[in-house]
Short mmCIF file of C-alpha atoms in Angstrom, two decimals:
data_model
loop_
_atom_site.label_atom_id
_atom_site.label_comp_id
_atom_site.label_asym_id
_atom_site.label_seq_id
_atom_site.Cartn_x
_atom_site.Cartn_y
_atom_site.Cartn_z
CA MET A 1 -13.48 -13.80 13.79
CA GLU A 2 -12.68 -10.44 12.21
CA VAL A 3 -12.77 -10.31 8.41
CA TYR A 4 -9.12 -9.38 7.95
CA GLU A 5 -7.96 -12.04 10.40
CA ALA A 6 -9.99 -14.68 8.55
CA ILE A 7 -8.45 -13.68 5.23
CA GLN A 8 -4.97 -13.56 6.71
CA THR A 9 -5.17 -16.99 8.30
CA MET A 10 -7.37 -19.09 6.00
CA LEU A 11 -5.58 -22.10 4.62
CA ALA A 12 -6.83 -24.99 2.49
CA VAL A 13 -8.00 -27.92 4.60
CA ARG A 14 -8.22 -31.31 2.91
CA SER A 15 -8.35 -33.63 5.92
CA TYR A 16 -11.39 -33.54 8.17
CA ALA A 17 -12.31 -34.71 11.66
CA ASP A 18 -15.24 -37.12 12.02
CA LYS A 19 -17.40 -34.44 13.58
CA PRO A 20 -20.66 -33.03 12.23
CA ILE A 21 -21.18 -29.34 11.49
CA PRO A 22 -24.10 -27.92 13.51
CA PRO A 23 -27.16 -27.05 11.40
CA ASP A 24 -26.97 -23.37 12.31
CA ALA A 25 -23.40 -23.19 11.00
CA VAL A 26 -24.44 -24.95 7.78
CA GLN A 27 -27.24 -22.41 7.47
CA ARG A 28 -24.83 -19.48 7.87
CA ILE A 29 -22.43 -20.90 5.28
CA VAL A 30 -25.23 -21.34 2.73
CA GLU A 31 -26.61 -17.90 3.48
CA ALA A 32 -23.16 -16.39 2.98
CA GLY A 33 -23.22 -17.66 -0.60
CA TRP A 34 -26.82 -16.64 -1.15
CA LEU A 35 -26.25 -13.08 0.12
CA THR A 36 -23.10 -12.37 -1.88
CA GLY A 37 -23.27 -9.58 -4.41
CA SER A 38 -23.27 -10.42 -8.10
CA SER A 39 -23.00 -8.57 -11.37
CA MET A 40 -26.26 -6.72 -12.01
CA ASN A 41 -27.66 -8.74 -9.09
CA MET A 42 -28.20 -11.68 -11.46
CA GLN A 43 -27.43 -14.30 -8.77
CA PRO A 44 -26.60 -16.87 -11.47
CA TRP A 45 -26.05 -19.67 -8.96
CA HIS A 46 -27.45 -22.62 -7.08
CA PHE A 47 -26.06 -24.27 -3.96
CA VAL A 48 -26.62 -28.00 -3.42
CA VAL A 49 -25.94 -28.85 0.22
CA VAL A 50 -24.75 -32.44 0.62
CA GLU A 51 -24.37 -34.20 3.96
CA GLU A 52 -25.29 -37.82 3.15
CA ARG A 53 -22.16 -39.93 3.41
CA ALA A 54 -22.98 -42.09 0.38
CA THR A 55 -23.29 -39.00 -1.82
CA LEU A 56 -20.10 -37.46 -0.43
CA GLN A 57 -18.31 -40.71 -1.24
CA GLN A 58 -19.67 -40.71 -4.77
CA LEU A 59 -18.55 -37.12 -5.28
CA GLY A 60 -15.12 -37.91 -3.89
CA ALA A 61 -14.78 -40.80 -6.31
CA LEU A 62 -15.80 -38.69 -9.30
CA ALA A 63 -14.07 -35.36 -8.65
CA ARG A 64 -10.56 -35.89 -9.95
CA SER A 65 -8.86 -33.38 -7.69
CA GLY A 66 -11.00 -33.90 -4.59
CA PRO A 67 -11.06 -37.48 -3.28
CA TYR A 68 -11.15 -36.01 0.22
CA ILE A 69 -14.74 -34.89 -0.35
CA ALA A 70 -15.60 -38.44 0.74
CA GLU A 71 -14.45 -37.64 4.30
CA ALA A 72 -16.00 -34.18 4.62
CA ALA A 73 -18.89 -33.44 6.96
CA LEU A 74 -20.51 -31.31 4.30
CA ALA A 75 -20.04 -30.39 0.69
CA ILE A 76 -21.66 -27.56 -1.19
CA ALA A 77 -21.89 -28.03 -4.93
CA VAL A 78 -22.03 -24.72 -6.75
CA VAL A 79 -24.07 -24.84 -9.93
CA ILE A 80 -24.07 -21.92 -12.35
CA GLU A 81 -25.97 -20.58 -15.30
CA ARG A 82 -24.15 -20.30 -18.62
CA THR A 83 -23.98 -16.53 -18.51
CA THR A 84 -21.11 -14.08 -18.91
CA TYR A 85 -20.47 -13.23 -15.28
CA ALA A 86 -21.45 -16.49 -13.64
CA VAL A 87 -17.89 -17.74 -13.07
CA SER A 88 -16.88 -14.48 -11.46
CA ASP A 89 -20.04 -14.20 -9.35
CA ALA A 90 -19.88 -17.80 -8.15
CA SER A 91 -16.23 -17.35 -7.23
CA ARG A 92 -17.18 -14.43 -4.98
CA ALA A 93 -19.92 -16.53 -3.36
CA ILE A 94 -17.50 -19.37 -2.74
CA GLN A 95 -15.03 -17.00 -1.09
CA SER A 96 -17.86 -15.76 1.15
CA MET A 97 -18.81 -19.31 2.16
CA MET A 98 -15.23 -20.42 2.82
CA LEU A 99 -14.50 -17.34 4.96
CA THR A 100 -17.73 -17.76 6.94
CA ALA A 101 -16.84 -21.38 7.66
CA TRP A 102 -13.24 -20.50 8.57
CA ALA A 103 -14.45 -17.90 11.07
CA GLU A 104 -16.25 -20.74 12.86
CA GLY A 105 -13.23 -23.06 12.86
CA ILE A 106 -14.39 -25.04 9.83
CA GLY A 107 -11.94 -25.74 7.03
CA SER A 108 -12.65 -26.16 3.34
CA ASN A 109 -11.05 -26.34 -0.04
CA TRP A 110 -12.07 -25.57 -3.59
CA VAL A 111 -12.53 -28.61 -5.84
CA GLY A 112 -12.90 -27.81 -9.52
CA PHE A 113 -12.79 -27.11 -12.35
CA HIS A 114 -12.38 -30.33 -14.30
CA GLY A 115 -13.97 -33.73 -14.03
CA LEU A 116 -17.14 -32.45 -12.43
CA ASP A 117 -19.45 -33.25 -15.35
CA ALA A 118 -19.54 -36.84 -14.22
CA ALA A 119 -20.91 -35.73 -10.86
CA LYS A 120 -23.87 -33.85 -12.33
CA PRO A 121 -26.22 -36.86 -12.44
CA VAL A 122 -25.40 -37.73 -8.82
CA LEU A 123 -26.72 -34.33 -7.79
CA GLY A 124 -29.51 -34.14 -10.35
CA VAL A 125 -28.05 -31.03 -11.93
CA PRO A 126 -30.03 -30.03 -15.05
CA GLU A 127 -28.26 -30.34 -18.38
CA THR A 128 -28.63 -26.62 -19.00
CA LEU A 129 -26.53 -25.67 -15.96
CA ASP A 130 -22.85 -26.25 -15.13
CA LEU A 131 -21.44 -27.84 -12.01
CA PHE A 132 -18.74 -25.24 -11.37
CA ALA A 133 -17.18 -26.38 -8.12
CA ILE A 134 -17.64 -28.60 -5.11
CA ILE A 135 -16.54 -27.21 -1.77
CA PRO A 136 -16.04 -29.78 1.00
CA PHE A 137 -16.22 -28.48 4.57
CA GLY A 138 -15.20 -30.00 7.89
CA TYR A 139 -13.42 -29.38 11.16
CA PRO A 140 -9.71 -29.89 10.49
CA ALA A 141 -8.40 -33.35 11.36
CA ARG A 142 -5.24 -31.76 12.73
CA PRO A 143 -4.59 -28.33 14.21
CA VAL A 144 -4.13 -25.87 11.37
CA GLY A 145 -0.70 -24.29 11.52
CA GLN A 146 -0.22 -20.56 11.75
CA GLY A 147 2.50 -20.93 9.15
CA LYS A 148 3.19 -18.20 6.67
CA LYS A 149 1.23 -18.50 3.46
CA LYS A 150 3.23 -19.28 0.36
CA ARG A 151 2.76 -16.14 -1.67
CA LYS A 152 4.74 -14.07 -4.12
CA SER A 153 6.15 -11.03 -2.37
CA LEU A 154 3.70 -8.17 -1.93
CA ALA A 155 6.12 -6.08 -4.02
CA ALA A 156 5.65 -8.47 -6.95
CA VAL A 157 1.90 -7.93 -7.19
CA ALA A 158 1.11 -4.53 -5.66
CA HIS A 159 1.77 -1.27 -7.47
CA ARG A 160 1.24 2.39 -6.59
CA GLU A 161 -0.55 4.69 -9.03
CA ARG A 162 0.90 2.94 -12.09
CA PHE A 163 1.83 -0.61 -12.95
CA GLY A 164 5.53 -1.09 -12.15
CA GLN A 165 5.79 1.53 -9.40
CA PRO A 166 6.29 -0.07 -5.97
CA PHE A 167 3.35 -0.03 -3.60
CA ILE A 168 5.29 -1.00 -0.55
CA LEU A 169 4.73 0.94 2.65
CA GLN A 170 5.73 -1.96 4.79
CA GLU A 171 5.42 -5.69 4.56
CA SER A 172 3.31 -6.98 7.43
CA ASP A 173 5.60 -9.87 8.32
CA MET B 1 -16.57 -6.90 12.21
CA GLU B 2 -17.33 -10.60 12.16
CA VAL B 3 -17.09 -12.33 8.78
CA TYR B 4 -20.73 -13.41 8.62
CA GLU B 5 -21.96 -9.97 9.66
CA ALA B 6 -19.83 -8.34 6.97
CA ILE B 7 -21.25 -10.64 4.30
CA GLN B 8 -24.80 -10.17 5.56
CA THR B 9 -24.62 -6.39 5.57
CA MET B 10 -22.32 -5.44 2.69
CA LEU B 11 -24.04 -3.30 0.08
CA ALA B 12 -22.69 -1.56 -3.00
CA VAL B 13 -21.56 1.99 -2.26
CA ARG B 14 -21.26 4.36 -5.22
CA SER B 15 -21.22 7.72 -3.45
CA TYR B 16 -18.28 8.62 -1.25
CA ALA B 17 -17.48 11.16 1.44
CA ASP B 18 -14.55 13.51 0.88
CA LYS B 19 -12.46 11.76 3.51
CA PRO B 20 -9.17 9.94 3.00
CA ILE B 21 -8.66 6.30 3.90
CA PRO B 22 -5.84 5.88 6.43
CA PRO B 23 -2.70 4.24 5.00
CA ASP B 24 -2.96 1.27 7.38
CA ALA B 25 -6.47 0.53 6.11
CA VAL B 26 -5.30 0.78 2.50
CA GLN B 27 -2.52 -1.62 3.39
CA ARG B 28 -4.96 -4.14 4.89
CA ILE B 29 -7.25 -3.96 1.85
CA VAL B 30 -4.34 -4.60 -0.53
CA GLU B 31 -3.02 -7.40 1.66
CA ALA B 32 -6.45 -9.03 1.70
CA GLY B 33 -6.26 -9.37 -2.08
CA TRP B 34 -2.64 -10.49 -2.01
CA LEU B 35 -3.28 -13.19 0.62
CA THR B 36 -6.36 -14.70 -1.02
CA GLY B 37 -6.08 -18.30 -2.13
CA SER B 38 -5.95 -19.10 -5.83
CA SER B 39 -6.13 -22.15 -8.03
CA MET B 40 -2.86 -24.05 -7.71
CA ASN B 41 -1.56 -20.99 -5.86
CA MET B 42 -0.89 -19.32 -9.20
CA GLN B 43 -1.75 -15.81 -7.92
CA PRO B 44 -2.45 -14.61 -11.47
CA TRP B 45 -3.09 -11.03 -10.39
CA HIS B 46 -1.72 -7.55 -9.86
CA PHE B 47 -3.20 -4.75 -7.78
CA VAL B 48 -2.65 -1.13 -8.84
CA VAL B 49 -3.46 1.16 -5.92
CA VAL B 50 -4.63 4.57 -7.10
CA GLU B 51 -5.13 7.58 -4.83
CA GLU B 52 -4.15 10.51 -7.04
CA ARG B 53 -7.26 12.54 -7.81
CA ALA B 54 -6.31 13.20 -11.43
CA THR B 55 -5.95 9.50 -12.11
CA LEU B 56 -9.20 8.65 -10.34
CA GLN B 57 -10.93 11.23 -12.52
CA GLN B 58 -9.42 9.76 -15.67
CA LEU B 59 -10.54 6.28 -14.67
CA GLY B 60 -14.04 7.53 -13.87
CA ALA B 61 -14.25 9.14 -17.29
CA LEU B 62 -13.13 5.98 -19.08
CA ALA B 63 -14.92 3.21 -17.17
CA ARG B 64 -18.37 3.13 -18.70
CA SER B 65 -20.19 1.77 -15.66
CA GLY B 66 -18.16 3.56 -12.99
CA PRO B 67 -18.11 7.37 -13.30
CA TYR B 68 -18.19 7.53 -9.50
CA ILE B 69 -14.58 6.30 -9.41
CA ALA B 70 -13.74 9.99 -9.88
CA GLU B 71 -15.03 10.74 -6.36
CA ALA B 72 -13.53 7.75 -4.56
CA ALA B 73 -10.73 8.09 -2.02
CA LEU B 74 -9.03 5.05 -3.46
CA ALA B 75 -9.37 2.69 -6.38
CA ILE B 76 -7.70 -0.64 -6.83
CA ALA B 77 -7.32 -1.79 -10.40
CA VAL B 78 -7.13 -5.56 -10.66
CA VAL B 79 -4.96 -6.76 -13.52
CA ILE B 80 -4.89 -10.43 -14.48
CA GLU B 81 -2.90 -12.86 -16.52
CA ARG B 82 -4.58 -14.54 -19.47
CA THR B 83 -4.79 -17.91 -17.80
CA THR B 84 -7.66 -20.31 -17.25
CA TYR B 85 -8.45 -19.57 -13.63
CA ALA B 86 -7.51 -15.91 -13.47
CA VAL B 87 -11.07 -14.57 -13.62
CA SER B 88 -12.17 -16.86 -10.84
CA ASP B 89 -9.10 -16.21 -8.69
CA ALA B 90 -9.29 -12.44 -9.11
CA SER B 91 -12.98 -12.50 -8.22
CA ARG B 92 -12.13 -14.19 -4.93
CA ALA B 93 -9.44 -11.59 -4.24
CA ILE B 94 -11.87 -8.76 -4.97
CA GLN B 95 -14.42 -10.23 -2.58
CA SER B 96 -11.69 -10.39 0.09
CA MET B 97 -10.75 -6.75 -0.44
CA MET B 98 -14.33 -5.49 -0.44
CA LEU B 99 -15.16 -7.39 2.76
CA THR B 100 -12.01 -6.15 4.49
CA ALA B 101 -12.92 -2.58 3.60
CA TRP B 102 -16.55 -3.03 4.66
CA ALA B 103 -15.46 -4.31 8.06
CA GLU B 104 -13.71 -0.96 8.57
CA GLY B 105 -16.70 1.11 7.47
CA ILE B 106 -15.41 1.64 3.94
CA GLY B 107 -17.75 1.06 1.01
CA SER B 108 -16.90 -0.09 -2.48
CA ASN B 109 -18.36 -1.38 -5.68
CA TRP B 110 -17.19 -3.55 -8.55
CA VAL B 111 -16.62 -1.73 -11.84
CA GLY B 112 -16.13 -4.01 -14.85
CA PHE B 113 -16.09 -5.80 -17.14
CA HIS B 114 -16.43 -3.71 -20.25
CA GLY B 115 -14.82 -0.51 -21.38
CA LEU B 116 -11.72 -0.98 -19.28
CA ASP B 117 -9.29 -1.48 -22.15
CA ALA B 118 -9.21 2.28 -22.63
CA ALA B 119 -7.99 2.68 -19.06
CA LYS B 120 -4.98 0.40 -19.48
CA PRO B 121 -2.61 3.11 -20.75
CA VAL B 122 -3.55 5.40 -17.85
CA LEU B 123 -2.33 2.75 -15.46
CA GLY B 124 0.57 1.54 -17.59
CA VAL B 125 -0.86 -1.97 -17.77
CA PRO B 126 1.24 -4.15 -20.08
CA GLU B 127 -0.39 -5.31 -23.31
CA THR B 128 -0.03 -8.93 -22.28
CA LEU B 129 -2.26 -8.53 -19.23
CA ASP B 130 -5.97 -7.68 -18.88
CA LEU B 131 -7.49 -4.94 -16.77
CA PHE B 132 -10.23 -7.06 -15.19
CA ALA B 133 -11.92 -4.67 -12.79
CA ILE B 134 -11.54 -1.38 -10.97
CA ILE B 135 -12.79 -1.25 -7.40
CA PRO B 136 -13.39 2.25 -5.98
CA PHE B 137 -13.35 2.56 -2.20
CA GLY B 138 -14.48 5.31 0.14
CA TYR B 139 -16.39 6.14 3.27
CA PRO B 140 -20.07 6.28 2.31
CA ALA B 141 -21.39 9.77 1.60
CA ARG B 142 -24.62 8.86 3.40
CA PRO B 143 -25.34 6.37 6.17
CA VAL B 144 -25.69 2.94 4.61
CA GLY B 145 -29.13 1.52 5.25
CA GLN B 146 -29.63 -1.76 7.02
CA GLY B 147 -32.24 -2.55 4.39
CA LYS B 148 -32.88 -6.07 3.28
CA LYS B 149 -30.83 -7.13 0.33
CA LYS B 150 -32.70 -7.73 -2.90
CA ARG B 151 -32.17 -11.42 -3.41
CA LYS B 152 -34.06 -14.34 -4.86
CA SER B 153 -35.58 -16.38 -2.03
CA LEU B 154 -33.19 -18.76 -0.36
CA ALA B 155 -35.53 -21.55 -1.47
CA ALA B 156 -34.93 -20.62 -5.10
CA VAL B 157 -31.18 -21.18 -4.95
CA ALA B 158 -30.47 -23.63 -2.11
CA HIS B 159 -31.08 -27.35 -2.42
CA ARG B 160 -30.63 -30.29 -0.06
CA GLU B 161 -28.76 -33.39 -1.23
CA ARG B 162 -30.07 -33.12 -4.80
CA PHE B 163 -30.95 -30.26 -7.10
CA GLY B 164 -34.66 -29.50 -6.72
CA GLN B 165 -35.06 -30.74 -3.14
CA PRO B 166 -35.69 -27.84 -0.71
CA PHE B 167 -32.82 -26.87 1.57
CA ILE B 168 -34.87 -24.72 3.87
CA LEU B 169 -34.43 -25.16 7.59
CA GLN B 170 -35.53 -21.66 8.29
CA GLU B 171 -35.21 -18.35 6.51
CA SER B 172 -33.24 -15.95 8.64
CA ASP B 173 -35.43 -12.99 7.92
#
C-alpha cells in the first residue's frame, strides 16, 4: 500500500480475528521500528515482541486502557531510555510499525501511557527503563470501514506562512 | 512507494535542489499530518506551511540546528498545545509527513528541539503554544544513496517474549 493511502485510511483496531500474523510480517513490523530515524541517531528504544497467549492475557489484564491486548495475535511493547528525546523518538517508531502493519491488512492500536508500570515485571523490563507503550496487532475481526476520520477541519490546524492565515487550497473530501 | 520500502530507505536530507514542490504534493504532506491519529483524538497540533523564501531564511538563521531550512522549498512548523501527549502525538504526525514526502521523492529532516522559541514571532505563534519542530522539505540536491542505515544491530533492540531474550529470526541485511 502507498504511504499516503496508508496514512489516509489507518484507523484504530481494537478487535482482532483469531488468525496468526505470518513471521515475515512480524519481522517487517519490528524492522520498521528498528529502522526509524531518531534524534541524533540515539535509538533510545527496545521492542519486546510478544506472541504467547498467556503473556498477552496478562498484559491485557494489567494495561488499564487495553484489555483487548489479550485477544491480539501479537503485541510489541516499546521500552525507552529515560532521555530527553526518547518519547518523541519512540512515537515515530510506533507510527512506522503501525503503518507497516496497516499496509499488510493488520490493525493495531496504541495502548499507553498509564498503568503500564505493573506490566514491567511480566516482560522483564529493567528498572532503569520505562515501558512507554504496548501496541497490539491483529487482523481486524470485522471489515474496517472506509468511514471518514473524525478530525478537526483542515482549516482549524493548517496555516499558510503565518499562524492564523488560512492554508486551504482545497479540502480533499 | 510502499510503506515498508519508504521506512527502510528514508534518510535525512539536509541539502535541497532549487526546485519547487508541486502544490498537490504540499497538500498531501500537510494532510498526512492532519490525518494522523492522536491520543484520545485530541489533535493537539497546528501546521504552519512556509514557502516564502524570506521566511525560510529567517527560520534558518534562528533555528540553531537547521541553517539549511533557508534553502528548502518548503518548511512545516509544527506547533503544539501544552498538554500531556502533545509531544508524542506531534512526533507521529511528523513521521507521517516525512514518509509521505519521501514516497514522492522529497527529502526532509527534523529540526528541533532547542532554539525555536526565537522563531515563534516570525511565524506569529501564540504565546500559549509551543513551536515544537520545523521540518524543511525539498528535492535532494544530490542523489540519495541506498547506503545501509547506521543502526544498532537488530539483536540489540529487539527481544522475544521477554526483555533480554533474542528476537532474531533473520537479519534482513
